[in-house]
PDB file of C-alpha atoms in Angstrom:
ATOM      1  CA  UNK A   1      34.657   8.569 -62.330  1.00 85.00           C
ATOM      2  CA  UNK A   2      37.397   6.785 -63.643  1.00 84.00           C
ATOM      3  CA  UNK A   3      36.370   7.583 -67.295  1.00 86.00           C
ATOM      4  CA  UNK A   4      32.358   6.912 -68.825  1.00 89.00           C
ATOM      5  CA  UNK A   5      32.739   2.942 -69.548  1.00 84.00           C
ATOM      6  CA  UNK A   6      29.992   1.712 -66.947  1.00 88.00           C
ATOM      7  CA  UNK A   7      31.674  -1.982 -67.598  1.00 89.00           C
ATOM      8  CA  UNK A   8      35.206  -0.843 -66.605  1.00 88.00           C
ATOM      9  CA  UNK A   9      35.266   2.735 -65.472  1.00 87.00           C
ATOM     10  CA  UNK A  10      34.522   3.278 -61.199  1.00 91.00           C
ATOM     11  CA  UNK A  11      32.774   5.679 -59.709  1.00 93.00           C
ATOM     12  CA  UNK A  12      35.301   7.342 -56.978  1.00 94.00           C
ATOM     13  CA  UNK A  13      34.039  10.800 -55.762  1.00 96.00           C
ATOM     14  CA  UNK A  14      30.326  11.266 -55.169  1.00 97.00           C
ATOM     15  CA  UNK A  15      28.666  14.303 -53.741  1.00 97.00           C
ATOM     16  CA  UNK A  16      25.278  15.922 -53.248  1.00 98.00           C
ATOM     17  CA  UNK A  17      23.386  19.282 -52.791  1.00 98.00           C
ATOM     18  CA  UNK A  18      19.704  19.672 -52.043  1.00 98.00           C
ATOM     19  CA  UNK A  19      18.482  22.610 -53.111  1.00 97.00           C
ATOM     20  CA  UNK A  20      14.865  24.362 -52.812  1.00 96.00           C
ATOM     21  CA  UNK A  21      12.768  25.278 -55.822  1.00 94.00           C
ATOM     22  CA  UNK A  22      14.255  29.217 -55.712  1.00 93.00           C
ATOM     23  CA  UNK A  23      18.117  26.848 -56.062  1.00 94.00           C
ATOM     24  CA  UNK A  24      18.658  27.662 -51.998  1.00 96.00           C
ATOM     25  CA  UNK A  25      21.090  25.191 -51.052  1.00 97.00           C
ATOM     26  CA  UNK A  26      19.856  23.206 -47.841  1.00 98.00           C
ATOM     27  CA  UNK A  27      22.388  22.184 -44.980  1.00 96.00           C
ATOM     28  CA  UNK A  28      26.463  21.369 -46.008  1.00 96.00           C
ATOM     29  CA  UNK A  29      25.653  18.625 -48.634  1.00 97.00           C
ATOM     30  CA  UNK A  30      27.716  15.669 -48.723  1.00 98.00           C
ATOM     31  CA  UNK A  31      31.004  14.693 -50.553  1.00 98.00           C
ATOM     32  CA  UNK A  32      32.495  11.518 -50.188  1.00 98.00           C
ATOM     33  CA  UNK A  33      35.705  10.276 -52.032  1.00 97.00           C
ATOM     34  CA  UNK A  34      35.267   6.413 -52.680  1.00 97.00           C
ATOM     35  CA  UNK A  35      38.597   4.390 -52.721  1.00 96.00           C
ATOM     36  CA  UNK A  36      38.163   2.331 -55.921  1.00 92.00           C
ATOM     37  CA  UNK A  37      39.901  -0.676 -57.319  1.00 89.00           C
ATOM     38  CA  UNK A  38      43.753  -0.848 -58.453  1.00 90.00           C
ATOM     39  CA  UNK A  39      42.611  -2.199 -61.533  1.00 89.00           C
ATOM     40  CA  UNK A  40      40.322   1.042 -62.092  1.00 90.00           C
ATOM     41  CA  UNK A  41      42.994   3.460 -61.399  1.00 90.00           C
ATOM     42  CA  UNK A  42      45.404   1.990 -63.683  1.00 90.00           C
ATOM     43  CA  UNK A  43      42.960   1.606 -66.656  1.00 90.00           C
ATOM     44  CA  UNK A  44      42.395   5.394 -66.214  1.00 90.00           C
ATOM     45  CA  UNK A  45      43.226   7.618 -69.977  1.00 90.00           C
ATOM     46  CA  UNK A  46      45.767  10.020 -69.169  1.00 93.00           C
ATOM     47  CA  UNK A  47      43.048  12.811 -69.827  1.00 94.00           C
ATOM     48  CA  UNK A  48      41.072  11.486 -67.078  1.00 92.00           C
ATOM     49  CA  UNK A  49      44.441  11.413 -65.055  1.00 92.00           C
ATOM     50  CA  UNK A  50      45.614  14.729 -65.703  1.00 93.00           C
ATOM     51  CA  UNK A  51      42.042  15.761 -64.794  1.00 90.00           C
ATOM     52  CA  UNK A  52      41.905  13.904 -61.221  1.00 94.00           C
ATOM     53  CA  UNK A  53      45.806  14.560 -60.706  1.00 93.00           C
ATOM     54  CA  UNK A  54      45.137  18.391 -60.898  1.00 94.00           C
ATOM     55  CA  UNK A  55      42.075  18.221 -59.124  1.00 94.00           C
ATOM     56  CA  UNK A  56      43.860  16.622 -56.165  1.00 94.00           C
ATOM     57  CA  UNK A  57      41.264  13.718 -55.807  1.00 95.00           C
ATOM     58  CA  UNK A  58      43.593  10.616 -57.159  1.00 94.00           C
ATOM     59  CA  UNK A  59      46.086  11.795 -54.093  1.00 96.00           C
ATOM     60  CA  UNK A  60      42.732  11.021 -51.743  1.00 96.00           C
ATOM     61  CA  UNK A  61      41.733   7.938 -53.316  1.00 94.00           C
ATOM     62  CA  UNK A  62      43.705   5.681 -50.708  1.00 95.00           C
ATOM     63  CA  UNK A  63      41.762   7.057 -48.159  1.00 96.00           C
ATOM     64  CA  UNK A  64      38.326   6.749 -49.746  1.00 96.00           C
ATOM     65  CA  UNK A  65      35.772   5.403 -47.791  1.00 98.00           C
ATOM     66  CA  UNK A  66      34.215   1.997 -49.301  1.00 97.00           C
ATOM     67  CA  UNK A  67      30.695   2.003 -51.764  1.00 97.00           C
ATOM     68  CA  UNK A  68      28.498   1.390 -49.036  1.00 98.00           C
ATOM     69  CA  UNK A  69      29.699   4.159 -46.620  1.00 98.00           C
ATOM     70  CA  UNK A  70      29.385   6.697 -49.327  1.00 98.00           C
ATOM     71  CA  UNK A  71      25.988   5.366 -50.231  1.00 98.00           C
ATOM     72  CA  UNK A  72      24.704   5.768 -47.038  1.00 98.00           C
ATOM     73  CA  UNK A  73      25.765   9.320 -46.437  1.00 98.00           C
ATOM     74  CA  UNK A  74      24.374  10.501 -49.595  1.00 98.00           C
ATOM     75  CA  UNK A  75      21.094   8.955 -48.603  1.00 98.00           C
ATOM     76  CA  UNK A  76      21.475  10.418 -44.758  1.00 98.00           C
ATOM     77  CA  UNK A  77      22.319  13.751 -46.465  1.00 98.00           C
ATOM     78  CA  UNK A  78      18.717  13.534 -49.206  1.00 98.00           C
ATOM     79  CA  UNK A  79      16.911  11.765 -46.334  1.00 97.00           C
ATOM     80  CA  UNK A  80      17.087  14.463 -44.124  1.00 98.00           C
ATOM     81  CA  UNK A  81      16.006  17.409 -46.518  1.00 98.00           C
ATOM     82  CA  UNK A  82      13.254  15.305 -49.010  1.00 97.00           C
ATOM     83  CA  UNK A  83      12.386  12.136 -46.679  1.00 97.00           C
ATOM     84  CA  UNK A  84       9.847  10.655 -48.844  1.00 97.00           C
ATOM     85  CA  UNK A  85      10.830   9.087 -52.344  1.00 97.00           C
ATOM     86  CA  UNK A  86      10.278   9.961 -56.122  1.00 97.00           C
ATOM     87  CA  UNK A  87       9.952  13.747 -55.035  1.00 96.00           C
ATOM     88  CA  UNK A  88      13.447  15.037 -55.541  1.00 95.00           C
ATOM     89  CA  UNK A  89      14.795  15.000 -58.980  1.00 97.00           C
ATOM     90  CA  UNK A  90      18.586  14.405 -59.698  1.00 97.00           C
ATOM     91  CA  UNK A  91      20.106  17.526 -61.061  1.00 97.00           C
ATOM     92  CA  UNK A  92      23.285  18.896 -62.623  1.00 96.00           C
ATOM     93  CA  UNK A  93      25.140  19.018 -65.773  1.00 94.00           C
ATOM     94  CA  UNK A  94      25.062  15.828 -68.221  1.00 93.00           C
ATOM     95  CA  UNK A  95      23.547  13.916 -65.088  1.00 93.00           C
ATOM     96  CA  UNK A  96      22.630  10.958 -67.283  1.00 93.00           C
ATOM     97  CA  UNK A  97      25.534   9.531 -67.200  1.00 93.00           C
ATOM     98  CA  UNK A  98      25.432  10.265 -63.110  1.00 94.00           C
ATOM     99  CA  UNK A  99      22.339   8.093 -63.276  1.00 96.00           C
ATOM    100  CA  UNK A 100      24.239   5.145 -65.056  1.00 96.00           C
ATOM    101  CA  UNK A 101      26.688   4.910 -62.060  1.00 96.00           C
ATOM    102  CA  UNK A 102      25.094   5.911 -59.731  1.00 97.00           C
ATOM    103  CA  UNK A 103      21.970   3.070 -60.412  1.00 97.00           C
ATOM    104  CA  UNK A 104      24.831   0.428 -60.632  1.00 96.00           C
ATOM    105  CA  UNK A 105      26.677   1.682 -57.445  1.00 97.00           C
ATOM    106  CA  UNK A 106      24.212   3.221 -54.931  1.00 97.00           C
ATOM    107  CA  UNK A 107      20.721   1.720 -55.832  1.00 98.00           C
ATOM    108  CA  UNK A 108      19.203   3.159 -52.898  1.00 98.00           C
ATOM    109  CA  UNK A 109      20.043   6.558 -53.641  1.00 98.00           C
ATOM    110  CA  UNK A 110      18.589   6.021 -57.698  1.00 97.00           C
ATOM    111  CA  UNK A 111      15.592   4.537 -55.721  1.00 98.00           C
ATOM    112  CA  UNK A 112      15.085   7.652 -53.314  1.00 98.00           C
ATOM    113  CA  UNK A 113      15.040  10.067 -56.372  1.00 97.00           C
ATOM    114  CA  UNK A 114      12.660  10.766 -58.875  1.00 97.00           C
ATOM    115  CA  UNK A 115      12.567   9.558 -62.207  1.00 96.00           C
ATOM    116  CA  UNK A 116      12.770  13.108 -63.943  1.00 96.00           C
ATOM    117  CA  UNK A 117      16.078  14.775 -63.849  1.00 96.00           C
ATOM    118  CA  UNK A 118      17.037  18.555 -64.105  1.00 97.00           C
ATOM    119  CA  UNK A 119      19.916  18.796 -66.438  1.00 97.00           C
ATOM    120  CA  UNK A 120      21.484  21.911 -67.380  1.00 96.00           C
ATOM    121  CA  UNK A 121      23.576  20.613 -70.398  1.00 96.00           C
ATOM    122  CA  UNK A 122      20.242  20.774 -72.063  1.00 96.00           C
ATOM    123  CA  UNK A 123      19.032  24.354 -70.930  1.00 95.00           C
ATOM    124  CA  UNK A 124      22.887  25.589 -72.117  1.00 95.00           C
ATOM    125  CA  UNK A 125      22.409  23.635 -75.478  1.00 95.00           C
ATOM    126  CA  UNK A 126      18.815  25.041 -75.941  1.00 94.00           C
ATOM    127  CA  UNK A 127      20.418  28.354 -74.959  1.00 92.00           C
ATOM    128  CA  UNK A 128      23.427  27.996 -77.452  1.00 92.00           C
ATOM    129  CA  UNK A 129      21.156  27.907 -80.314  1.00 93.00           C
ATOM    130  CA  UNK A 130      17.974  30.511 -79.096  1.00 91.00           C
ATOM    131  CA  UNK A 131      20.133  32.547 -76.960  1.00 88.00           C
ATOM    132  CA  UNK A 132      23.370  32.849 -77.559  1.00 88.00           C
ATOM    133  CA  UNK A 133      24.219  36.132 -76.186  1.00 87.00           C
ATOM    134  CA  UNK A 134      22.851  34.694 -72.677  1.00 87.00           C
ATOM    135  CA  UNK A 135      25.099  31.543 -73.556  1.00 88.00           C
ATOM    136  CA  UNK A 136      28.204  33.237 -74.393  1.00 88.00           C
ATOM    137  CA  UNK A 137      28.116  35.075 -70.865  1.00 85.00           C
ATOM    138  CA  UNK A 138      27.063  32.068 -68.569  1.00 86.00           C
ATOM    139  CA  UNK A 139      29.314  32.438 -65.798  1.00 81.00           C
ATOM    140  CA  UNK A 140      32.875  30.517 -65.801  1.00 79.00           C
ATOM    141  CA  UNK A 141      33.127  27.269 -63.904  1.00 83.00           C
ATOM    142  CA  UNK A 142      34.963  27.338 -61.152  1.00 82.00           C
ATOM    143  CA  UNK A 143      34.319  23.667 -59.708  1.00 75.00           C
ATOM    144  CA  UNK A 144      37.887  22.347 -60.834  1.00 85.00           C
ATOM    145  CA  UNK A 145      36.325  19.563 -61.798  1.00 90.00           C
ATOM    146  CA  UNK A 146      35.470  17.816 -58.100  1.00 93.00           C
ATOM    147  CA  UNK A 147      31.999  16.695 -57.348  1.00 93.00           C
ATOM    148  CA  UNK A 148      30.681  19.276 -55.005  1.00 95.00           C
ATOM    149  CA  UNK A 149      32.437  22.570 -56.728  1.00 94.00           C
ATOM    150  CA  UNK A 150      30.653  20.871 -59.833  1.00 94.00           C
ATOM    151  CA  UNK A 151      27.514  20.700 -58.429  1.00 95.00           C
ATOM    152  CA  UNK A 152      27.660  24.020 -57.173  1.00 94.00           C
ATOM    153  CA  UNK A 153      28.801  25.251 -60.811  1.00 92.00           C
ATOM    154  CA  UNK A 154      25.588  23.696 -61.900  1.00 95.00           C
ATOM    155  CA  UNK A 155      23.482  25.491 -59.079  1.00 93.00           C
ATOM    156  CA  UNK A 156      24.549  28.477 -60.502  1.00 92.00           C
ATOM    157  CA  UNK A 157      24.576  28.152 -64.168  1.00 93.00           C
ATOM    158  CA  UNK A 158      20.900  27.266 -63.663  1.00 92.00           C
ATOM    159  CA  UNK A 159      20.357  29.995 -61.373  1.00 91.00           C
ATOM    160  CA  UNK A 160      21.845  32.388 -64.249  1.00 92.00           C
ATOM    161  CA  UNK A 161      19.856  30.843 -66.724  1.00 92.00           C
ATOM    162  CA  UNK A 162      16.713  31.532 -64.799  1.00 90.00           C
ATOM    163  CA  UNK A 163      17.203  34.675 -64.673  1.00 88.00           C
ATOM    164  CA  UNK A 164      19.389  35.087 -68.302  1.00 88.00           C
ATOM    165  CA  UNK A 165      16.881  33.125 -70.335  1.00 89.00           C
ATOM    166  CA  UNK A 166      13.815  32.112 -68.570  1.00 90.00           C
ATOM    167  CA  UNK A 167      11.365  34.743 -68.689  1.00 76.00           C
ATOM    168  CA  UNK A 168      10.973  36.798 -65.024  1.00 75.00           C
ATOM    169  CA  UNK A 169       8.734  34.972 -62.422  1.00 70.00           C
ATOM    170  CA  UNK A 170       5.811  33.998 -62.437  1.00 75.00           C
ATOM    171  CA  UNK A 171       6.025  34.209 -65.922  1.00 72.00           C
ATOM    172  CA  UNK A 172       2.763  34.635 -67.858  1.00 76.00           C
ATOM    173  CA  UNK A 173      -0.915  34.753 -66.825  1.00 82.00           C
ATOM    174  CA  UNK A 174      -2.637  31.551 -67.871  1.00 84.00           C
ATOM    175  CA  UNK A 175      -4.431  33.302 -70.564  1.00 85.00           C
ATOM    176  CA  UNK A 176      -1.556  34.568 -72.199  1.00 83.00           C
ATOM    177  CA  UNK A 177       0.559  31.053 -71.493  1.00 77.00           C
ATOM    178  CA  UNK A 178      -2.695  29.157 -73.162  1.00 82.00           C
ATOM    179  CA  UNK A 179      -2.435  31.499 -76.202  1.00 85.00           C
ATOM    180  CA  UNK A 180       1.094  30.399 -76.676  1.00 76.00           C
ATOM    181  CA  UNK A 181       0.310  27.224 -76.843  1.00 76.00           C
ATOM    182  CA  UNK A 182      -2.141  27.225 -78.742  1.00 81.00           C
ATOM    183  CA  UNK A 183      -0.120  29.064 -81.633  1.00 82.00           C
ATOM    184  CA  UNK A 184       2.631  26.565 -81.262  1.00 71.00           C
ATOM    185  CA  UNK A 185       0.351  23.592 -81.686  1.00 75.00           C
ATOM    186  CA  UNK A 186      -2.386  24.956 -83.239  1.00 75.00           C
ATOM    187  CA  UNK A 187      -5.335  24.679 -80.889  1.00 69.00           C
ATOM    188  CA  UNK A 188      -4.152  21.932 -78.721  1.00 60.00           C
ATOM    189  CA  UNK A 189      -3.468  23.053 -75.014  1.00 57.00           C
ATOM    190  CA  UNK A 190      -3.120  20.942 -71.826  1.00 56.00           C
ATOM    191  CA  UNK A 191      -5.544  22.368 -69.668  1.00 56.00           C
ATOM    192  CA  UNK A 192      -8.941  23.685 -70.772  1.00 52.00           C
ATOM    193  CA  UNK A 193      -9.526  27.427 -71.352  1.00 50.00           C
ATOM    194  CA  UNK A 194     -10.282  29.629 -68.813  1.00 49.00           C
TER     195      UNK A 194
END
């Protein structure tokens, strides 16, 4: 993006990963640079310039394919590993703001996935404050700040904190689980007891 202002700021490199639930990546994904408006490029903040001018990805913004050709090979891409809608989830780190471009620029694609998102920002935040030794040796990013390496940076942040953080699979037996809950919330539990 050109910077977060969904009134002035352009989306301009868009890419996508499918992944299983174990975080297997399925086929090449897709990454598409978009060629955006003059007007976007110049109102850019020279953070968000130095960012896309080290990257490499404002010298391939001439070439950029239009909105509607990266649209459609995002939703070729999805299509072809979750073909029926609402199942996959968007995921990825601070994806709400994805969301906000993404439903003004490639409804289809908002439309495909489901309405819950995986974000990691919020399992690193949660992780920050109950588990900070796990936090303070997530692995380094290596993504360079381009849409696919920073999707695949996500991939394996949450892959690390499945293993770092979450507690091994398959986790606890449903007695145990409904115990837990029933300390945190003091009798209340979502399912009835076994």
């Amino acid at each position: 993006m050109t910077g977060l202002d969904i009134k002035n700021d352009a989306l301009i490199e868009v890419a996508a990963l499918v992944t299983d639930s174990e975080l297997n990546i399925l086929g090449d994904g897709v990454d598409v640079v978009i060629k955006p408006e003059d007007a976007a490029v110049a109102q850019m903040n020279d953070f968000v310039r130095d960012m896309h001018t080290k990257s490499g990805l404002l010298k391939e913004l001439p070439a950029g394919k239009t909105m509607a050709e990266a649209e459609a090979a995002v939703m070729e891409y999805i299509a072809e590993w979750v073909p029926e809608p609402r199942k996959a989830p968007l995921g990825g780190n601070s994806v709400g703001t994805d969301r906000v471009f993404l439903s003004r620029d490639m409804p289809s694609v908002v439309e495909h996935l489901h309405y819950r998102v995986i974000d990691v920002s919020t399992i690193k935040e949660l992780s920050r404050r109950w588990f900070a030794r796990a936090y303070f040796q997530s692995p380094a990013k290596k993504g360079g700040h381009r849409a696919l390496g920073d999707i695949k940076d996500s991939i394996d942040e949450l892959r690390y904190y499945r293993e770092a953080v979450f507690v091994p699979a398959p986790g606890p037996d449903s007695a145990t689980a409904q115990k837990i809950a029933r300390r945190i919330t003091g009798g209340e539990t979502v399912l009835p007891e076994t």
